[in-house]
Amino acid sequence: AQKVTQAQTEISVVEKEDVTLDCVYETRDTTYYLFWYKQPPSGELVFLIRRNSFDEQNEISGRYSWNFQKSTSSFNFTITASQVVDSAVYFCALSGLTNAGKSTFGDGTTLTVKP
Amino acid sequence: EAQVTQNPRYLITVTGKKLTVTCSQNMNHEYMSWYRQDPGLGLRQIYYSMNVEVTDKGDVPEGYKVSRKEKRNFPLILESPSPNQTSLYFCASSPLTRTLYLADLAEAFFGQGTRLTVV
């Protein structure tokens, strides 16, 4: 069985603050993918990043960065200098090689960035 | 335009009345999947399909059926809907990774969602 835990249900920050969204996963697979998605108030799901289990390099994309640590089974997401447009629900997801089509999403973290 | 189309977008129905939510993709993707989204519970996978005539249960398949007779279509069938199936439903499609035969959710396209209310 695989599981994704996003312990932070809601986070509220003031614009320009940095914020980290936590994601902890469980899987018995040694080969798997991790993903982050953003769901803005309009409702669509927007892909942010994919990381495979063999690549532990951290990634930075503009104000977004991701920290993947296999030792702690975590794949955390940091937004630097947050903006109001970052307000959304963020989902972490996992897809493993066993039951290759099965995908598991976390419950999501609702981020509110106040002006 | 590459897209996943779900119909209907909104549906209110009564308990026990069979319904079908259609999902169609125009990208020739092998993989398709259905999710339901409920407040505080994220997206939970209902069924998925790795290719035509191949379907498998996700985490919450009870009360649902699917079929994959053609690559582009993946309808979700509720034979006897109940109020606990009131939810927001998403269909998704994606290619499979070439090396691992794994659903490449990085390339996933999601439909606009179907908001279903069962009274």
mmCIF file of C-alpha atoms in Angstrom:
data_model
loop_
_atom_site.group_PDB
_atom_site.id
_atom_site.type_symbol
_atom_site.label_atom_id
_atom_site.label_comp_id
_atom_site.label_asym_id
_atom_site.label_seq_id
_atom_site.Cartn_x
_atom_site.Cartn_y
_atom_site.Cartn_z
ATOM 1 C CA ALA A 1 0.000 0.000 0.000
ATOM 2 C CA GLN A 2 1.116 3.544 -0.581
ATOM 3 C CA LYS A 3 0.233 6.646 1.348
ATOM 4 C CA VAL A 4 0.811 10.381 1.137
ATOM 5 C CA THR A 5 0.448 12.605 4.178
ATOM 6 C CA GLN A 6 0.149 16.357 4.034
ATOM 7 C CA ALA A 7 -0.135 17.197 7.696
ATOM 8 C CA GLN A 8 -0.796 20.900 7.185
ATOM 9 C CA THR A 9 -4.446 21.333 6.350
ATOM 10 C CA GLU A 10 -4.345 25.112 6.057
ATOM 11 C CA ILE A 11 -1.569 27.664 6.059
ATOM 12 C CA SER A 12 -1.981 31.412 6.053
ATOM 13 C CA VAL A 13 0.894 33.792 5.371
ATOM 14 C CA VAL A 14 1.346 37.413 4.512
ATOM 15 C CA GLU A 15 2.650 38.328 1.087
ATOM 16 C CA LYS A 16 6.432 38.091 0.692
ATOM 17 C CA GLU A 17 6.797 35.536 3.440
ATOM 18 C CA ASP A 18 8.407 32.208 2.629
ATOM 19 C CA VAL A 19 6.282 29.129 3.202
ATOM 20 C CA THR A 20 7.011 25.402 3.159
ATOM 21 C CA LEU A 21 4.404 22.758 2.461
ATOM 22 C CA ASP A 22 5.225 19.352 3.847
ATOM 23 C CA CYS A 23 4.705 16.010 2.143
ATOM 24 C CA VAL A 24 5.572 12.643 3.665
ATOM 25 C CA TYR A 25 5.017 9.454 1.730
ATOM 26 C CA GLU A 26 5.020 5.713 2.290
ATOM 27 C CA THR A 27 5.650 3.088 -0.336
ATOM 28 C CA ARG A 28 7.263 -0.317 -0.577
ATOM 29 C CA ASP A 29 8.373 0.395 -4.124
ATOM 30 C CA THR A 30 11.960 1.340 -4.815
ATOM 31 C CA THR A 31 10.884 2.899 -8.111
ATOM 32 C CA TYR A 32 8.255 5.598 -7.894
ATOM 33 C CA TYR A 33 7.371 9.110 -8.905
ATOM 34 C CA LEU A 34 6.375 12.015 -6.702
ATOM 35 C CA PHE A 35 4.368 14.980 -7.930
ATOM 36 C CA TRP A 36 3.077 18.324 -6.789
ATOM 37 C CA TYR A 37 -0.073 19.864 -8.192
ATOM 38 C CA LYS A 38 -1.699 23.236 -7.630
ATOM 39 C CA GLN A 39 -5.458 23.712 -7.629
ATOM 40 C CA PRO A 40 -6.328 27.429 -7.766
ATOM 41 C CA PRO A 41 -9.799 28.686 -6.822
ATOM 42 C CA SER A 42 -10.911 28.165 -10.434
ATOM 43 C CA GLY A 43 -10.674 24.408 -9.809
ATOM 44 C CA GLU A 44 -8.329 23.063 -12.452
ATOM 45 C CA LEU A 45 -5.319 20.960 -11.522
ATOM 46 C CA VAL A 46 -1.973 22.371 -12.553
ATOM 47 C CA PHE A 47 1.094 20.163 -12.635
ATOM 48 C CA LEU A 48 4.119 21.668 -10.864
ATOM 49 C CA ILE A 49 6.835 19.042 -10.669
ATOM 50 C CA ARG A 50 7.688 15.368 -11.021
ATOM 51 C CA ARG A 51 10.550 13.708 -9.226
ATOM 52 C CA ASN A 52 11.577 10.077 -9.649
ATOM 53 C CA SER A 53 12.911 8.003 -6.795
ATOM 54 C CA PHE A 54 16.410 7.820 -8.262
ATOM 55 C CA ASP A 55 16.907 11.544 -8.424
ATOM 56 C CA GLU A 56 17.377 13.194 -5.054
ATOM 57 C CA GLN A 57 18.577 16.489 -6.403
ATOM 58 C CA ASN A 58 16.652 19.432 -5.136
ATOM 59 C CA GLU A 59 15.005 21.570 -7.752
ATOM 60 C CA ILE A 60 14.369 25.272 -8.038
ATOM 61 C CA SER A 61 12.009 26.916 -10.457
ATOM 62 C CA GLY A 62 11.717 30.628 -9.940
ATOM 63 C CA ARG A 63 10.191 31.197 -6.506
ATOM 64 C CA TYR A 64 9.419 27.494 -6.111
ATOM 65 C CA SER A 65 11.794 24.897 -4.754
ATOM 66 C CA TRP A 66 11.469 21.274 -3.780
ATOM 67 C CA ASN A 67 13.443 19.267 -1.258
ATOM 68 C CA PHE A 68 13.376 15.504 -1.787
ATOM 69 C CA GLN A 69 14.827 13.378 1.006
ATOM 70 C CA LYS A 70 14.490 9.621 0.683
ATOM 71 C CA SER A 71 15.938 9.106 4.160
ATOM 72 C CA THR A 72 12.899 10.772 5.689
ATOM 73 C CA SER A 73 10.450 9.911 2.858
ATOM 74 C CA SER A 74 9.668 13.565 2.381
ATOM 75 C CA PHE A 75 9.158 15.794 -0.626
ATOM 76 C CA ASN A 76 8.624 19.304 0.675
ATOM 77 C CA PHE A 77 7.701 22.336 -1.362
ATOM 78 C CA THR A 78 8.837 25.876 -0.559
ATOM 79 C CA ILE A 79 7.496 29.083 -2.009
ATOM 80 C CA THR A 80 9.825 32.002 -1.550
ATOM 81 C CA ALA A 81 8.446 35.523 -1.326
ATOM 82 C CA SER A 82 4.855 34.337 -1.581
ATOM 83 C CA GLN A 83 2.307 36.252 -3.616
ATOM 84 C CA VAL A 84 -1.468 36.454 -3.478
ATOM 85 C CA VAL A 85 -1.647 34.442 -6.714
ATOM 86 C CA ASP A 86 -0.046 31.529 -4.884
ATOM 87 C CA SER A 87 -3.253 31.093 -2.897
ATOM 88 C CA ALA A 88 -4.503 27.633 -3.812
ATOM 89 C CA VAL A 89 -4.802 24.065 -2.642
ATOM 90 C CA TYR A 90 -1.579 22.140 -3.179
ATOM 91 C CA PHE A 91 -1.495 18.385 -3.559
ATOM 92 C CA CYS A 92 1.390 15.993 -3.271
ATOM 93 C CA ALA A 93 0.966 12.678 -5.132
ATOM 94 C CA LEU A 94 2.763 9.364 -5.487
ATOM 95 C CA SER A 95 2.778 6.734 -8.229
ATOM 96 C CA GLY A 96 4.747 3.528 -7.752
ATOM 97 C CA LEU A 97 5.910 0.738 -10.041
ATOM 98 C CA THR A 98 3.891 -1.971 -8.320
ATOM 99 C CA ASN A 99 0.283 -1.361 -9.420
ATOM 100 C CA ALA A 100 1.740 0.985 -11.981
ATOM 101 C CA GLY A 101 -1.480 2.841 -12.660
ATOM 102 C CA LYS A 102 -2.382 3.502 -9.080
ATOM 103 C CA SER A 103 -1.856 7.074 -7.936
ATOM 104 C CA THR A 104 -2.255 8.337 -4.413
ATOM 105 C CA PHE A 105 -2.807 11.973 -3.541
ATOM 106 C CA GLY A 106 -2.436 13.643 -0.193
ATOM 107 C CA ASP A 107 -5.375 15.452 1.332
ATOM 108 C CA GLY A 108 -3.993 18.779 0.195
ATOM 109 C CA THR A 109 -2.808 21.948 1.910
ATOM 110 C CA THR A 110 -4.827 25.101 1.469
ATOM 111 C CA LEU A 111 -2.481 28.059 1.241
ATOM 112 C CA THR A 112 -3.839 31.548 1.724
ATOM 113 C CA VAL A 113 -1.529 34.441 0.999
ATOM 114 C CA LYS A 114 -2.816 37.726 2.343
ATOM 115 C CA PRO A 115 -1.822 41.064 0.882
ATOM 116 C CA GLU B 1 -6.462 21.426 -28.926
ATOM 117 C CA ALA B 2 -5.349 18.694 -26.536
ATOM 118 C CA GLN B 3 -8.005 18.155 -23.938
ATOM 119 C CA VAL B 4 -9.984 15.863 -21.703
ATOM 120 C CA THR B 5 -13.707 16.462 -21.909
ATOM 121 C CA GLN B 6 -16.117 15.438 -19.201
ATOM 122 C CA ASN B 7 -19.877 15.592 -19.427
ATOM 123 C CA PRO B 8 -21.961 16.744 -17.777
ATOM 124 C CA ARG B 9 -20.261 19.477 -15.739
ATOM 125 C CA TYR B 10 -23.067 19.561 -13.206
ATOM 126 C CA LEU B 11 -25.639 16.929 -12.361
ATOM 127 C CA ILE B 12 -28.289 16.609 -9.706
ATOM 128 C CA THR B 13 -29.958 13.231 -9.529
ATOM 129 C CA VAL B 14 -31.984 11.094 -7.190
ATOM 130 C CA THR B 15 -30.915 8.051 -5.234
ATOM 131 C CA GLY B 16 -30.963 4.879 -7.285
ATOM 132 C CA LYS B 17 -31.228 6.406 -10.737
ATOM 133 C CA LYS B 18 -28.440 5.052 -12.922
ATOM 134 C CA LEU B 19 -26.165 7.635 -14.468
ATOM 135 C CA THR B 20 -23.074 7.837 -16.622
ATOM 136 C CA VAL B 21 -20.415 10.529 -16.644
ATOM 137 C CA THR B 22 -18.524 10.532 -19.908
ATOM 138 C CA CYS B 23 -14.837 11.231 -20.351
ATOM 139 C CA SER B 24 -13.092 11.589 -23.677
ATOM 140 C CA GLN B 25 -9.496 12.485 -24.580
ATOM 141 C CA ASN B 26 -8.004 13.379 -27.931
ATOM 142 C CA MET B 27 -4.339 12.768 -27.202
ATOM 143 C CA ASN B 28 -4.142 9.030 -27.826
ATOM 144 C CA HIS B 29 -3.097 8.485 -24.204
ATOM 145 C CA GLU B 30 -2.935 4.921 -22.992
ATOM 146 C CA TYR B 31 -3.719 5.765 -19.380
ATOM 147 C CA MET B 32 -6.975 7.133 -18.039
ATOM 148 C CA SER B 33 -8.242 7.476 -14.498
ATOM 149 C CA TRP B 34 -11.188 8.685 -12.437
ATOM 150 C CA TYR B 35 -10.894 10.541 -9.139
ATOM 151 C CA ARG B 36 -13.328 11.988 -6.696
ATOM 152 C CA GLN B 37 -12.534 15.067 -4.659
ATOM 153 C CA ASP B 38 -14.178 15.681 -1.328
ATOM 154 C CA PRO B 39 -13.407 18.496 1.126
ATOM 155 C CA GLY B 40 -10.419 17.602 3.280
ATOM 156 C CA LEU B 41 -9.863 14.285 1.527
ATOM 157 C CA GLY B 42 -7.900 15.299 -1.524
ATOM 158 C CA LEU B 43 -8.290 13.305 -4.700
ATOM 159 C CA ARG B 44 -9.060 9.649 -4.305
ATOM 160 C CA GLN B 45 -8.687 7.318 -7.217
ATOM 161 C CA ILE B 46 -11.779 5.352 -8.202
ATOM 162 C CA TYR B 47 -10.670 3.311 -11.219
ATOM 163 C CA TYR B 48 -7.904 3.500 -13.750
ATOM 164 C CA SER B 49 -7.094 1.962 -17.091
ATOM 165 C CA MET B 50 -3.665 1.287 -18.528
ATOM 166 C CA ASN B 51 -5.042 0.600 -21.994
ATOM 167 C CA VAL B 52 -8.090 -0.562 -23.923
ATOM 168 C CA GLU B 53 -9.953 -3.377 -22.169
ATOM 169 C CA VAL B 54 -7.688 -3.079 -19.103
ATOM 170 C CA THR B 55 -9.210 -1.545 -15.981
ATOM 171 C CA ASP B 56 -8.252 -1.745 -12.321
ATOM 172 C CA LYS B 57 -9.633 -0.591 -9.022
ATOM 173 C CA GLY B 58 -8.285 2.438 -7.274
ATOM 174 C CA ASP B 59 -8.777 3.178 -3.609
ATOM 175 C CA VAL B 60 -12.534 3.819 -3.631
ATOM 176 C CA PRO B 61 -14.173 1.691 -6.351
ATOM 177 C CA GLU B 62 -17.312 0.661 -4.461
ATOM 178 C CA GLY B 63 -20.490 1.769 -6.179
ATOM 179 C CA TYR B 64 -18.793 2.592 -9.473
ATOM 180 C CA LYS B 65 -18.155 0.847 -12.762
ATOM 181 C CA VAL B 66 -16.017 1.794 -15.728
ATOM 182 C CA SER B 67 -15.314 0.482 -19.184
ATOM 183 C CA ARG B 68 -12.569 1.095 -21.735
ATOM 184 C CA LYS B 69 -13.776 -0.192 -25.069
ATOM 185 C CA GLU B 70 -11.939 2.449 -27.048
ATOM 186 C CA LYS B 71 -8.774 4.330 -26.254
ATOM 187 C CA ARG B 72 -10.340 7.770 -26.174
ATOM 188 C CA ASN B 73 -13.319 7.088 -23.887
ATOM 189 C CA PHE B 74 -13.508 6.097 -20.241
ATOM 190 C CA PRO B 75 -17.046 6.488 -18.885
ATOM 191 C CA LEU B 76 -17.837 6.323 -15.179
ATOM 192 C CA ILE B 77 -21.065 4.520 -14.358
ATOM 193 C CA LEU B 78 -23.031 4.772 -11.154
ATOM 194 C CA GLU B 79 -25.556 1.935 -11.280
ATOM 195 C CA SER B 80 -27.450 3.003 -8.170
ATOM 196 C CA PRO B 81 -26.188 6.352 -6.906
ATOM 197 C CA SER B 82 -26.392 7.150 -3.219
ATOM 198 C CA PRO B 83 -25.989 10.464 -1.370
ATOM 199 C CA ASN B 84 -22.463 9.513 -0.237
ATOM 200 C CA GLN B 85 -21.427 9.666 -3.890
ATOM 201 C CA THR B 86 -22.118 13.377 -3.944
ATOM 202 C CA SER B 87 -18.735 14.743 -4.921
ATOM 203 C CA LEU B 88 -16.593 16.495 -7.503
ATOM 204 C CA TYR B 89 -15.309 14.024 -10.074
ATOM 205 C CA PHE B 90 -12.239 14.390 -12.267
ATOM 206 C CA CYS B 91 -11.181 12.334 -15.214
ATOM 207 C CA ALA B 92 -7.526 12.333 -16.245
ATOM 208 C CA SER B 93 -5.426 10.929 -19.030
ATOM 209 C CA SER B 94 -1.709 10.627 -19.483
ATOM 210 C CA PRO B 95 0.866 8.793 -21.539
ATOM 211 C CA LEU B 96 2.816 5.985 -19.950
ATOM 212 C CA THR B 97 6.523 6.482 -19.339
ATOM 213 C CA ARG B 98 8.409 4.673 -22.033
ATOM 214 C CA THR B 99 10.819 2.842 -19.788
ATOM 215 C CA LEU B 100 8.772 1.949 -16.745
ATOM 216 C CA TYR B 101 5.239 1.564 -18.071
ATOM 217 C CA LEU B 102 4.234 3.921 -15.306
ATOM 218 C CA ALA B 103 1.492 6.497 -15.571
ATOM 219 C CA ASP B 104 3.272 9.746 -16.288
ATOM 220 C CA LEU B 105 1.196 12.087 -14.206
ATOM 221 C CA ALA B 106 3.604 14.842 -15.118
ATOM 222 C CA GLU B 107 1.956 14.802 -18.506
ATOM 223 C CA ALA B 108 -1.544 14.256 -17.169
ATOM 224 C CA PHE B 109 -4.455 16.223 -18.511
ATOM 225 C CA PHE B 110 -7.434 16.604 -16.230
ATOM 226 C CA GLY B 111 -10.987 17.240 -17.243
ATOM 227 C CA GLN B 112 -12.859 20.271 -15.961
ATOM 228 C CA GLY B 113 -14.642 18.240 -13.322
ATOM 229 C CA THR B 114 -18.217 17.035 -12.835
ATOM 230 C CA ARG B 115 -20.051 18.181 -9.747
ATOM 231 C CA LEU B 116 -22.523 15.454 -8.857
ATOM 232 C CA THR B 117 -25.243 15.806 -6.245
ATOM 233 C CA VAL B 118 -27.315 12.779 -5.274
ATOM 234 C CA VAL B 119 -30.446 13.573 -3.278
#
